[in-house]
Coordinates of C-alpha atoms in Angstrom, one line a residue:
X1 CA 14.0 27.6 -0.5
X2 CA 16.9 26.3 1.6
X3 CA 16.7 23.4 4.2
X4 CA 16.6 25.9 7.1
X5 CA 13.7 28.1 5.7
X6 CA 11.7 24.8 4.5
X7 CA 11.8 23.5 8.1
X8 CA 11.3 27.3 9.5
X9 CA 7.8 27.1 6.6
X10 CA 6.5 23.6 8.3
X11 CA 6.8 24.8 11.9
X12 CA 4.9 27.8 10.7
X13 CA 2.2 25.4 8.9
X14 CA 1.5 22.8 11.8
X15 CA 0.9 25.8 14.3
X16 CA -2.4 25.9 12.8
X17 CA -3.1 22.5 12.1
X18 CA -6.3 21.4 14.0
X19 CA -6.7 17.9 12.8
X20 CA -5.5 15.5 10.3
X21 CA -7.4 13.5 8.1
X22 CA -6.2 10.9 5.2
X23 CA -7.9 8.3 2.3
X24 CA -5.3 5.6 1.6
X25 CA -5.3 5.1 -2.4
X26 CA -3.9 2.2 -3.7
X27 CA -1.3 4.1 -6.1
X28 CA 0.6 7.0 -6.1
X29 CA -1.1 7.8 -9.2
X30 CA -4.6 7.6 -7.5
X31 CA -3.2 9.8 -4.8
X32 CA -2.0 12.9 -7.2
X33 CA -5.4 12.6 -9.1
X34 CA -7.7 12.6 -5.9
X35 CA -4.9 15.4 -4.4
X36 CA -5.8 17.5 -7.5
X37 CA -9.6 17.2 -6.9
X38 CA -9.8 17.7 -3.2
X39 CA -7.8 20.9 -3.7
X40 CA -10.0 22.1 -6.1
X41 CA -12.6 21.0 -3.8
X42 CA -11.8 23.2 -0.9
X43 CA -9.6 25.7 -2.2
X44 CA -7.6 25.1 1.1
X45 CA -5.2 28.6 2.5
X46 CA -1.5 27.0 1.7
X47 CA -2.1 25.2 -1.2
X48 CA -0.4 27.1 -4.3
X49 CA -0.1 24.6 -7.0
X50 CA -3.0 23.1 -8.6
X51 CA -4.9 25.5 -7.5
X52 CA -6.4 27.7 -10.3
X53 CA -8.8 25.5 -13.2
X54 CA -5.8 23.9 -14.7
X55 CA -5.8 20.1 -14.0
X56 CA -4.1 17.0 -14.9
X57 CA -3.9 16.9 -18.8
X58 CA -6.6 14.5 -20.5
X59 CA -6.3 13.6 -24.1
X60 CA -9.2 13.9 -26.1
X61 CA -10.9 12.4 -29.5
X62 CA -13.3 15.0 -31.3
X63 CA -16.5 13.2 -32.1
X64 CA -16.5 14.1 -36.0
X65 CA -16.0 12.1 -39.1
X66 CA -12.1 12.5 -39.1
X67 CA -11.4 12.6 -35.4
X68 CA -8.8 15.4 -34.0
X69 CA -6.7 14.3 -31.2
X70 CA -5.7 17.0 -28.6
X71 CA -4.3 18.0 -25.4
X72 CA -6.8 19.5 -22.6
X73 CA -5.0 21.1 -20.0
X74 CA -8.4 23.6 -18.1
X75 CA -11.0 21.4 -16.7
X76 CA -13.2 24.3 -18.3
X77 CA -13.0 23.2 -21.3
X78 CA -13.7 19.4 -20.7
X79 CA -17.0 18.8 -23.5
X80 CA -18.7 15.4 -23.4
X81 CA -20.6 16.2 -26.1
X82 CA -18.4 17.0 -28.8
X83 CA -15.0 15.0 -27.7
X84 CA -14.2 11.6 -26.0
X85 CA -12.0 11.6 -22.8
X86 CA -8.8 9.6 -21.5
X87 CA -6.7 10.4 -18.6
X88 CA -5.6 12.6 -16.1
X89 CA -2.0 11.5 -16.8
X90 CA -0.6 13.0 -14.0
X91 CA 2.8 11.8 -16.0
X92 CA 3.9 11.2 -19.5
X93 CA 1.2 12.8 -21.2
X94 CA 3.0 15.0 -23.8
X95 CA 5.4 12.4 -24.6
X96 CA 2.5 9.5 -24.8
X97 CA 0.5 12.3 -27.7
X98 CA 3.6 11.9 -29.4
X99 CA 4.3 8.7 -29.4
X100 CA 0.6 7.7 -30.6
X101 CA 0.8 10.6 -33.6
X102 CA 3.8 9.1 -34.8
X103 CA 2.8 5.4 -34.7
X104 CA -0.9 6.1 -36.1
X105 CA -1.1 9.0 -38.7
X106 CA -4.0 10.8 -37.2
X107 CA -4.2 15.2 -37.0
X108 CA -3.7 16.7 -34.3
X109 CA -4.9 20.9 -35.8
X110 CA -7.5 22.3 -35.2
X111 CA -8.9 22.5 -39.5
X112 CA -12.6 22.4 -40.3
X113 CA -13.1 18.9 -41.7
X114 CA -16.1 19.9 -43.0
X115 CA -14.1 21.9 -45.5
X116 CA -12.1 20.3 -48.3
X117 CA -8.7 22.1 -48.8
X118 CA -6.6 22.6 -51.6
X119 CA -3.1 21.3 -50.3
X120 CA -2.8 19.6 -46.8
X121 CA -0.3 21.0 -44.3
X122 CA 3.2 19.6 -43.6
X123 CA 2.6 16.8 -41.8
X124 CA 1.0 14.9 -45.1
X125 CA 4.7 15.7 -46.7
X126 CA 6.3 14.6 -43.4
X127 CA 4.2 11.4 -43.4
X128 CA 2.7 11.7 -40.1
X129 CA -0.9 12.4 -41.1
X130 CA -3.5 10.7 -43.8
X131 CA -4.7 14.7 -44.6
X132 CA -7.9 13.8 -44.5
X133 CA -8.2 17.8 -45.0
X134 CA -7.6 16.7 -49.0
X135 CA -8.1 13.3 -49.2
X136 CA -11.2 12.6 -47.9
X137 CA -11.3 9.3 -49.7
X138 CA -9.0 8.0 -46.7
X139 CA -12.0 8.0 -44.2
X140 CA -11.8 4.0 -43.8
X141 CA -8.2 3.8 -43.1
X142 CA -8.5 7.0 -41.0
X143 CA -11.2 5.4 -38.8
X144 CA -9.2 2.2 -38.1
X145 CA -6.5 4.2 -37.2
X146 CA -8.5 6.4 -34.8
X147 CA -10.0 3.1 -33.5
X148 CA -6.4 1.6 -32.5
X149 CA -5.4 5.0 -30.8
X150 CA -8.6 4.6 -28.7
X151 CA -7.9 0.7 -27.8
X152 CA -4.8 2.1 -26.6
X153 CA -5.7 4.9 -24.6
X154 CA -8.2 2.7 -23.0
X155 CA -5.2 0.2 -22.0
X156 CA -5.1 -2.3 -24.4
X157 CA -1.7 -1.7 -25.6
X158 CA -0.7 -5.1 -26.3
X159 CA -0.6 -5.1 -30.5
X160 CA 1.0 -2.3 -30.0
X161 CA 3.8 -2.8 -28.2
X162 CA 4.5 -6.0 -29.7
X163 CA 4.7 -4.2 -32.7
X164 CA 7.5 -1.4 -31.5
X165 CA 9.3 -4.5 -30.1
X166 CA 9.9 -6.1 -33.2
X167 CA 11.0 -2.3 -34.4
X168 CA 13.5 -2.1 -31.9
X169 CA 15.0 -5.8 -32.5
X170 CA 15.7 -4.6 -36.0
X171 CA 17.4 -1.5 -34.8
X172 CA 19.3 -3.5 -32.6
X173 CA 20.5 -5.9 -35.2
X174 CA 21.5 -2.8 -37.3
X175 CA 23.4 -1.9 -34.5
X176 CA 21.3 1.8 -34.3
X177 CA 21.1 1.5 -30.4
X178 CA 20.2 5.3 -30.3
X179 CA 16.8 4.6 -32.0
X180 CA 16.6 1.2 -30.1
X181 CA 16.5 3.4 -26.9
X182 CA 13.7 5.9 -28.2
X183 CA 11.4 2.6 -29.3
X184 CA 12.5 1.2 -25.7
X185 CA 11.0 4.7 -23.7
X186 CA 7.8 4.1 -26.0
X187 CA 7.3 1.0 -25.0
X188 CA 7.7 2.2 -21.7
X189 CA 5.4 4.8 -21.7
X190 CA 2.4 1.7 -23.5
X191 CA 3.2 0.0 -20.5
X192 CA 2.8 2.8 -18.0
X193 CA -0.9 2.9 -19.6
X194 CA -1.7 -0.7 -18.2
X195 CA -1.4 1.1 -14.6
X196 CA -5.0 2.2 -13.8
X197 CA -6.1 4.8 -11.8
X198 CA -9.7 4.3 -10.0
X199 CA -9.6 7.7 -8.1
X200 CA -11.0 9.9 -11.6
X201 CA -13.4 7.9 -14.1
X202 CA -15.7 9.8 -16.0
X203 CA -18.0 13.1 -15.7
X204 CA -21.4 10.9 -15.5
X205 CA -20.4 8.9 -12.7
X206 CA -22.1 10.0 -9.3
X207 CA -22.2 7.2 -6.4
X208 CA -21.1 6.1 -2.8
X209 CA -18.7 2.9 -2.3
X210 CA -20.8 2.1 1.5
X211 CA -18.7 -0.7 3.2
X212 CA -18.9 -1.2 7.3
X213 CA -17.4 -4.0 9.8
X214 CA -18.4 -4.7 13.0
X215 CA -16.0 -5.7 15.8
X216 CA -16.9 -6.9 18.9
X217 CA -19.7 -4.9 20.2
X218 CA -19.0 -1.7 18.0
X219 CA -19.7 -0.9 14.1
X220 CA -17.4 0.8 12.0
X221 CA -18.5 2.9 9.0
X222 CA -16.8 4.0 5.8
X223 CA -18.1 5.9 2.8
X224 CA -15.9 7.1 -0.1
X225 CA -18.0 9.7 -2.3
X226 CA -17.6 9.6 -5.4
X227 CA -19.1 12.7 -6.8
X228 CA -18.7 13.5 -11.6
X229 CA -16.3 10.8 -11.6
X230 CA -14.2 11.8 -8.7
X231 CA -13.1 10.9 -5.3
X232 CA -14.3 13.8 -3.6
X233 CA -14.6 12.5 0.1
X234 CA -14.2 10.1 2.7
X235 CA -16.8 9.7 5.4
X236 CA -15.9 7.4 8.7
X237 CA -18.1 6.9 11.7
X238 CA -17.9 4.5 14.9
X239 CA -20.6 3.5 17.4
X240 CA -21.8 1.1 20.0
X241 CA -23.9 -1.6 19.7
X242 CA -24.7 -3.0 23.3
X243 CA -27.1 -0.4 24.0
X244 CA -29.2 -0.6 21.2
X245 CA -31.5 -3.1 19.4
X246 CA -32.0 -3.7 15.4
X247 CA -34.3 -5.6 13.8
X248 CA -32.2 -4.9 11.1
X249 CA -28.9 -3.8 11.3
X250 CA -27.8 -3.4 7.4
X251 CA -30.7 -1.5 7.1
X252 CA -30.6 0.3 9.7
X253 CA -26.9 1.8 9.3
X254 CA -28.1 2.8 5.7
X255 CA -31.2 4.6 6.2
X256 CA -29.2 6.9 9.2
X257 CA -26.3 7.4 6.9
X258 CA -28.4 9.2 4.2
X259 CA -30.8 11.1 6.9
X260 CA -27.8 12.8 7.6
X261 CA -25.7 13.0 4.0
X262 CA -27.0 13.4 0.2
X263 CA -28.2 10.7 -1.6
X264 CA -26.3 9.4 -4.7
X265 CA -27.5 8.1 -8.4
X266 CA -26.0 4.9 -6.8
X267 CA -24.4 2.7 -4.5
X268 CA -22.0 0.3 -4.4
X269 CA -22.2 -2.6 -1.5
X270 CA -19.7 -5.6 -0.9
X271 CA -21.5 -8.3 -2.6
X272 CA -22.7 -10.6 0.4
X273 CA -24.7 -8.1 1.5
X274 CA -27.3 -7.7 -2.0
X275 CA -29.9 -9.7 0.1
X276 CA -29.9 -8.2 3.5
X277 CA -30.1 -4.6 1.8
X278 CA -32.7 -5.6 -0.6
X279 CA -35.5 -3.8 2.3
X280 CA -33.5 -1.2 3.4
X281 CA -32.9 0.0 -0.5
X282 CA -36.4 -0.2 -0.9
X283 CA -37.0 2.0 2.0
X284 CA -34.3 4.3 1.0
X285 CA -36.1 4.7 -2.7
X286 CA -39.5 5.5 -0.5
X287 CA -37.9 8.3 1.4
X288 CA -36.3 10.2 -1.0
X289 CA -38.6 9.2 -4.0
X290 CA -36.4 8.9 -6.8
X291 CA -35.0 5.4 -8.2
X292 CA -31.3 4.6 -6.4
X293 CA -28.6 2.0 -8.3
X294 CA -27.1 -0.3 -6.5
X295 CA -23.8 -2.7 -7.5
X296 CA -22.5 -5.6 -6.0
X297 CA -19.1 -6.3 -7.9
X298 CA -17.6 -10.1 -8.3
X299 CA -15.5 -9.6 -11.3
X300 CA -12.5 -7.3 -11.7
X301 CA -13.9 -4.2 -12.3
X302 CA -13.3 -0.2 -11.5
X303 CA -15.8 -0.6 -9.1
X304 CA -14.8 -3.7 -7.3
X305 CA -11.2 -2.0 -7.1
X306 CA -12.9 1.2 -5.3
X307 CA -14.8 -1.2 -3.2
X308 CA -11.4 -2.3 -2.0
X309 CA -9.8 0.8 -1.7
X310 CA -12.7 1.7 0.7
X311 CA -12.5 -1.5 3.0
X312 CA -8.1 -0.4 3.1
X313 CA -9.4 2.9 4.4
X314 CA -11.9 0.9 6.8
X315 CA -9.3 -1.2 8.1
X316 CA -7.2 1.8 8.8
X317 CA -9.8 3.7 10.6
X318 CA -10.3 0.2 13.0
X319 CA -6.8 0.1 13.4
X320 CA -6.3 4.2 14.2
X321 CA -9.5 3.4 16.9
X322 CA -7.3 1.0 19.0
X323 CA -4.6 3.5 18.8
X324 CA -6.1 6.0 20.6
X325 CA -4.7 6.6 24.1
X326 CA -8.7 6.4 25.8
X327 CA -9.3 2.9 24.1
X328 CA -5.5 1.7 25.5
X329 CA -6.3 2.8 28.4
X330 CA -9.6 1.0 29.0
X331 CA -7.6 -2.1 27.2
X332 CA -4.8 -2.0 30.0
X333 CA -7.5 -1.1 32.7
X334 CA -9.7 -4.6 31.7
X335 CA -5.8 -6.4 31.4
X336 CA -5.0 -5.3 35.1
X337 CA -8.6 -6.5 36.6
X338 CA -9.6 -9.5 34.3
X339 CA -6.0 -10.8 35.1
X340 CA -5.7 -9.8 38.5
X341 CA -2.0 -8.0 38.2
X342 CA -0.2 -6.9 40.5
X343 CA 1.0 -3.6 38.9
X344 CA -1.0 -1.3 36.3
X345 CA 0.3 -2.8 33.0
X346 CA 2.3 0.1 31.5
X347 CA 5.4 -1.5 30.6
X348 CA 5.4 -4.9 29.2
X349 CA 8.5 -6.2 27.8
X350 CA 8.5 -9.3 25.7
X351 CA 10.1 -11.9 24.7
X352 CA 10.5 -13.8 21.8
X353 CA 13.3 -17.1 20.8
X354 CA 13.9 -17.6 17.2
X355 CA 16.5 -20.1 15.4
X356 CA 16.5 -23.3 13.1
X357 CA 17.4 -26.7 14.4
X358 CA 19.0 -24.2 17.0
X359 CA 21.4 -22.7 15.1
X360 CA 22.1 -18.8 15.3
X361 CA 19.5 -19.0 17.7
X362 CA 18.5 -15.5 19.3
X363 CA 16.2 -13.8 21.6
X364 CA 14.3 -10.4 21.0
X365 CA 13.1 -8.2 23.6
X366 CA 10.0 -5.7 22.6
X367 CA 8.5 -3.1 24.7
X368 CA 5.3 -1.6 25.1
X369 CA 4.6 1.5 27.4
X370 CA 1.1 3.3 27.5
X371 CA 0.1 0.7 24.8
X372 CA 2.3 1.8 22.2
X373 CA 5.8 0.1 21.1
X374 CA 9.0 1.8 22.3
X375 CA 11.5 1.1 20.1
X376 CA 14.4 2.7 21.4
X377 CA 13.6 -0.1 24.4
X378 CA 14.5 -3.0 22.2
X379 CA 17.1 -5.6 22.4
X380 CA 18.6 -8.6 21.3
X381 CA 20.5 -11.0 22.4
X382 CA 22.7 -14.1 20.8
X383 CA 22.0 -16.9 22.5
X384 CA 25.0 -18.6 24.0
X385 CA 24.0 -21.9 25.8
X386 CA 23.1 -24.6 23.3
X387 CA 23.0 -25.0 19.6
X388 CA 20.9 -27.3 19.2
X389 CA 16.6 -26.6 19.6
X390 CA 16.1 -26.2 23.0
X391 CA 13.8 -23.1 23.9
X392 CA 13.1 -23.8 27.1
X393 CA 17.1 -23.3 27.8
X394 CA 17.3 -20.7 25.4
X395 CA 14.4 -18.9 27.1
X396 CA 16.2 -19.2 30.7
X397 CA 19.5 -17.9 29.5
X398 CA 18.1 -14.5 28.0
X399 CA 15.7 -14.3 31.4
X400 CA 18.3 -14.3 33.4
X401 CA 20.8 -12.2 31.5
X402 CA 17.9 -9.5 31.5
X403 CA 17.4 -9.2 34.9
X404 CA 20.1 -10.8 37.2
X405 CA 21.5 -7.3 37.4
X406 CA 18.3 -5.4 37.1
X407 CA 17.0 -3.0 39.6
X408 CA 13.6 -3.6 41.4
X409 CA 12.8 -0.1 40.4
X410 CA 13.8 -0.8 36.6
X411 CA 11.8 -3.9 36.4
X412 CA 8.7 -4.0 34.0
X413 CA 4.7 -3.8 34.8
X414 CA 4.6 -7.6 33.2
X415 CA 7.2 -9.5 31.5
X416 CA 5.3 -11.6 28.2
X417 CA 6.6 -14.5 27.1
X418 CA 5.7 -15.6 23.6
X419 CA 4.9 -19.5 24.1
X420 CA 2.5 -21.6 26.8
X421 CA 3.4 -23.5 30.0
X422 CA 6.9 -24.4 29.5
X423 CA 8.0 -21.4 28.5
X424 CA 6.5 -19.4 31.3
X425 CA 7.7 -22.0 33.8
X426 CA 10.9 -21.9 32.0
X427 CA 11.2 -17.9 32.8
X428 CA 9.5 -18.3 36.1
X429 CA 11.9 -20.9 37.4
X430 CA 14.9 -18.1 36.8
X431 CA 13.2 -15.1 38.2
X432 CA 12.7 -17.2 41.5
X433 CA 16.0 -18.7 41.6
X434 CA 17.2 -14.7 41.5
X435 CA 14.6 -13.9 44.2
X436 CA 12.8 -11.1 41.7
X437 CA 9.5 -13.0 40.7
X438 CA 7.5 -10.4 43.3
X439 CA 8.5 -7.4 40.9
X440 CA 6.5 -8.1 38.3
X441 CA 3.8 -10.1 36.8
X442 CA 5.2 -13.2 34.5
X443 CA 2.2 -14.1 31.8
X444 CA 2.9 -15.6 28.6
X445 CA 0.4 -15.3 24.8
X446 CA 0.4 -19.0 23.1
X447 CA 0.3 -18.6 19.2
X448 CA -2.6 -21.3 18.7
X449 CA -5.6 -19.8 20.4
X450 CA -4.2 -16.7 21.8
X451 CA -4.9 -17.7 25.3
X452 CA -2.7 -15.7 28.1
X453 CA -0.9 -17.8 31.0
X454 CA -0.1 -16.4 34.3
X455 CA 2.8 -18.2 36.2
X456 CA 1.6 -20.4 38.8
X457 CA -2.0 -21.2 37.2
X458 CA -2.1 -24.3 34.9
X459 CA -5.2 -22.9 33.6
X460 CA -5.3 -20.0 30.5
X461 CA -7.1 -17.0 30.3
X462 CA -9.4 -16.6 27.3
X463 CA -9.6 -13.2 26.2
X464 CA -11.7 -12.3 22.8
X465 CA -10.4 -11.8 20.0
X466 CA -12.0 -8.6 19.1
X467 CA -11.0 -6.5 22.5
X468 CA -8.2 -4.1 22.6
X469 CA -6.7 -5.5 26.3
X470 CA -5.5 -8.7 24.0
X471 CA -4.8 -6.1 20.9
X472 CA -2.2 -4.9 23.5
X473 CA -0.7 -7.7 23.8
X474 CA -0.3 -9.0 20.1
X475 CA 1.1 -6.4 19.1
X476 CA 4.0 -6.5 21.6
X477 CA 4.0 -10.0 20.8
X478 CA 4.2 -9.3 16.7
X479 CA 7.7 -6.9 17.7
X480 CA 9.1 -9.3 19.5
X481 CA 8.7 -11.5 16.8
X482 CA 9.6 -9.4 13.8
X483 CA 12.8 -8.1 15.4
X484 CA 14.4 -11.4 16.3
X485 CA 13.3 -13.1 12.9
X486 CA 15.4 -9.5 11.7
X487 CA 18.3 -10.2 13.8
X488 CA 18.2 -14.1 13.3
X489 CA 18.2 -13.9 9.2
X490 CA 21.6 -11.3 9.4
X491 CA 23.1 -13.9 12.0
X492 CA 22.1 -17.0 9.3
X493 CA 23.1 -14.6 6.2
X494 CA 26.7 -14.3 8.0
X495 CA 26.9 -18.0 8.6
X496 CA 26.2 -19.1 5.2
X497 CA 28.7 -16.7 4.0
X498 CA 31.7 -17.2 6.2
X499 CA 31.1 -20.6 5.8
X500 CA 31.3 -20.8 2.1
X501 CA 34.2 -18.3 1.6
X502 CA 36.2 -17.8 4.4
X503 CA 37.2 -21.8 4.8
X504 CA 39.2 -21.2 1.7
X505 CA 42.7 -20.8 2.3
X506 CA 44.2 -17.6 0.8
X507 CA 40.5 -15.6 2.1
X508 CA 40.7 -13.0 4.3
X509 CA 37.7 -10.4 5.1
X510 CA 39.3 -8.1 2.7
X511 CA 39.3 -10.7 -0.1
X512 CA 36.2 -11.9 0.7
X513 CA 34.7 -8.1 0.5
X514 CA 36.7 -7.9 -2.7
X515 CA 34.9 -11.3 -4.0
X516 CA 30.9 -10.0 -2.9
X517 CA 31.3 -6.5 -3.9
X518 CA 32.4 -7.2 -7.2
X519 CA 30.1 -10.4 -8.0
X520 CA 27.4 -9.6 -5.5
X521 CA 26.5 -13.3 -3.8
X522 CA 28.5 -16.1 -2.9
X523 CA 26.0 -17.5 -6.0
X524 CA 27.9 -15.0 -8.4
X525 CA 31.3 -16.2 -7.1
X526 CA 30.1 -19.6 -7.6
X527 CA 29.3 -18.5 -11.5
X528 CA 32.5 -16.5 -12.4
X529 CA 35.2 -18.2 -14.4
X530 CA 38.3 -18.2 -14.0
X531 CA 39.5 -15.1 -15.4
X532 CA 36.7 -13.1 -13.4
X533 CA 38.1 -13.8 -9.9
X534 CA 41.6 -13.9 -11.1
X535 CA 40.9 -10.1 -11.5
X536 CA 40.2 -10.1 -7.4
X537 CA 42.1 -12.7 -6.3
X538 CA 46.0 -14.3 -7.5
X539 CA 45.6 -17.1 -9.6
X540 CA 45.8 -20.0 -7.1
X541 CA 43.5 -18.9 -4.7
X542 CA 40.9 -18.3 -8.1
X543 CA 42.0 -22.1 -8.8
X544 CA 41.3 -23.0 -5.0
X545 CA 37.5 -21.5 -5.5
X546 CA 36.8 -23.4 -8.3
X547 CA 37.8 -26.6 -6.5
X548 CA 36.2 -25.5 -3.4
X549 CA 32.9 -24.3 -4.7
X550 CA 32.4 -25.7 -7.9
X551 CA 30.7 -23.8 -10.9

């Protein structure tokens, strides 16, 4: 498809989007395997590829006396009984069968071992198999060497690839790079195995990661399903509490969860909550009347990493809560009365100083409108009046360069300041001197205990921590910061360089491009010799480097 049709294909697609719903996964490699299973899950319309019973390929041990080790690409043919599973690999699995068949002579056919042959196929002459189709007598050897390939599939690839490292230090030393390269991509492909997934485990596995977190006066609820092994669904719920009363919370939350969805074989709980469940599991065991697991992971473990992965989907659901336009909008309705304000707070622009022992000191400007940053808004400015710490000064000079020649009409809802009183006095003290203090409302966030000032009050406004009207706020505050730390490190990231380099004599700015593109830092100039910058640079400046820098 070309660029245009692509693009003509998506428009096409998000006309019928109704709603958008996403698990965060803490790999790329969880996200293909729990991809592949909800689309087998649902079948959805516009989903070609993975589609039919072909899945990730597992590799496989045949439970026999001389184990066979195969490919299985059809989830069809997936037989606990009879074979041992590892995988998905969504990548590298081919290449990984290979490698393993060559470094541990096990078969790979599809021969009756129960048979005993009368010559063994090519792979005995090729010495990649034991032929345990003839020589039966190699059933100790054979075992170990089936045991290895299954400590390796399981992760434990250390022996291993110490072992293929020594292999391709002796190529090396023989000067046969080519083969030093293939041992190099195996022992690429042993560490790739170290990289766990979490999202796909094993057929038997059928359980619910439950995790919840209540903020302020509201719960939030999220349930991963976990359904033969598989992340097969994500279930998130909100509600108030202020209008209802719990003996029991915990319990509470549980037993209404599962009134409404299908009991498990088990559960798995964040661990501080194994006593206050201990009722509400009995309860649960009463209504359904069947015997229910529950875990409560310390230690590394599969399920302590799903456990995780559910509270990063929890957060995210908390965070996408405050996003929504309704719950900004009571935020900056409860902002506007609890504070008093003169205008609706739509647009808040804020303001941040940052420097070091005031050098390349700057200011950042953020801005917020309907809750949500506008970064197209932003600006920065290089502070011009002192350079040495000073932020009150600092703070005045980027006030009043922002709106000296600023329209009433133009001016913000509020103007934040990131500090306490002598910052906000400090901002104050300009917009009165220019006669414009009426056109907005001047408050100011102080790091410590998050408490707002309003310019002319001595006393701070305590707003809790949990409620979206100070949310709003923060999170201008955190842009304000972020882009003048931004701005501030390129500024300090100049300095040190001109200041290094370009007080040489005989080092212009094409030189000194010369000098960083070809040794990268002013700490790889420092480390060339002589003949290195000579290559860049004529002989006496090279000389004057060495003098002047050292190295």
């Amino acid at each position: 498809l070309t660029t245009t049709e692509v693009i003509k294909k998506s428009r096409e697609l998000v006309k019928h989007i109704e709603d958008i719903e996403y698990i965060l996964c803490p790999s790329e490699l969880d996200a293909l395997l729990l991809e592949n299973n909800l689309i087998k899950k649902y079948n959805p319309k516009y989903n070609i590829a993975l589609k039919d019973e072909k899945t990730y390929p597992y590799l496989s041990l045949t439970k026999e006396t001389f184990p066979a080790f195969h490919m299985i690409r059809k989830s069809k043919h997936l037989d606990l009984e009879h074979r041992e599973y590892f995988g998905p690999y969504p990548f590298g699995a081919w290449k990984l069968k290979k490698i393993l068949l060559k470094l541990f002579k096990i078969r790979d056919c599809f021969w009756d071992m129960n048979k005993k042959y009368k010559r063994p196929c090519l792979k005995y002459d090729m010495k990649t198999c034991l032929g345990p189709c003839v020589h039966k007598e190699v059933r100790e050897e054979y075992q170990a060497m089936v045991a290895k390939v299954r400590e390796v599939l399981k992760g434990n690839t250390k022996d291993c690839i110490q072992e293929l490292r020594v292999q391709m230090e002796e190529m090396a030393e023989k000067f046969e790079f080519e083969k030093a390269i293939i041992l190099r991509e195996q022992i690429q492909e042993l560490v790739n195995l170290e990289k766990e997934q979490i999202s796909e485990y094993g057929k038997e596995v059928d359980e619910d990661i439950f995790v919840w977190k209540e903020v302020f006066d509201r719960m939030f609820l999220c349930v991963l399903n976990v359904r033969e092994g598989k992340i097969l669904g994500k279930i998130s719920n909100n509600f108030l509490l202020e209008e209802k009363v719990y003996e029991n919370l915990e319990e509470e939350l549980l037993l209404s969860y599962y009134r409404k969805y299908p009991i498990p074989k088990s559960i798995v709980f964040e661990e501080k909550q194994q006593e206050v469940l201990k009722e509400g599991l009995i309860h649960l065991e009463l209504m359904f009347d069947r015997k229910i697991e529950s875990y409560y992971p310390k230690i590394k473990s599969r399920r302590l990493e799903l456990l995780e992965m559910a509270f990063l989907n929890l957060e995210k659901d908390i965070e996408n809560f405050h996003l929504k336009k309704e719950v900004i909008e009571d935020g900056m309705k409860e902002l506007y009365s609890f504070l008093g304000l003169k205008h609706f707070p739509r647009r808040i622009e804020c303001f941040d100083i940052s420097n070091i022992q005031g050098k390349d000191a700057v200011a950042s400007m953020s801005v917020s409108i309907e809750g949500k940053a506008a970064k197209g808004e932003y600006r920065k400015f290089k502070i011009q009046c002192k350079d040495t710490p000073d932020d009150f000064a600092m703070m005045r000079e980027v006030i009043y360069r922002r709106y000296s020649k600023l329209e009433p009409k133009d001016f913000p809802d509020v103007i934040l300041i990131d500090g306490g009183l002598g910052q906000i006095n400090s901002a104050g003290a300009i917009l009165e001197e220019l006669g414009k203090i009426q056109f907005t409302d001047l408050l100011s966030l102080a790091k410590r205990d998050e408490e707002v000032y309003k310019y002319g009050e001595t006393l701070p406004y305590s707003i809790s921590k949990d409620k979206e009207a100070l949310k709003i706020f923060q999170r201008v505050r955190d842009e304000a910061h972020r882009f003048g730390i931004t701005y501030h490190r390129k500024l300090r990231s100049k300095r040190v360089i001109s200041s290094e380099l370009d007080h040489i004599e005989g080092i212009g700015e094409v030189r000194r491009k010369k000098l960083l593109k070809r040794f990268s830092s002013v700490s790889g100039v420092k480390a060339a010799s002589l003949e290195e910058l000579e290559e860049c640079v004529p002989k006496q400046v090279a000389i004057r480097i060495k003098e002047e820098l050292g190295g």
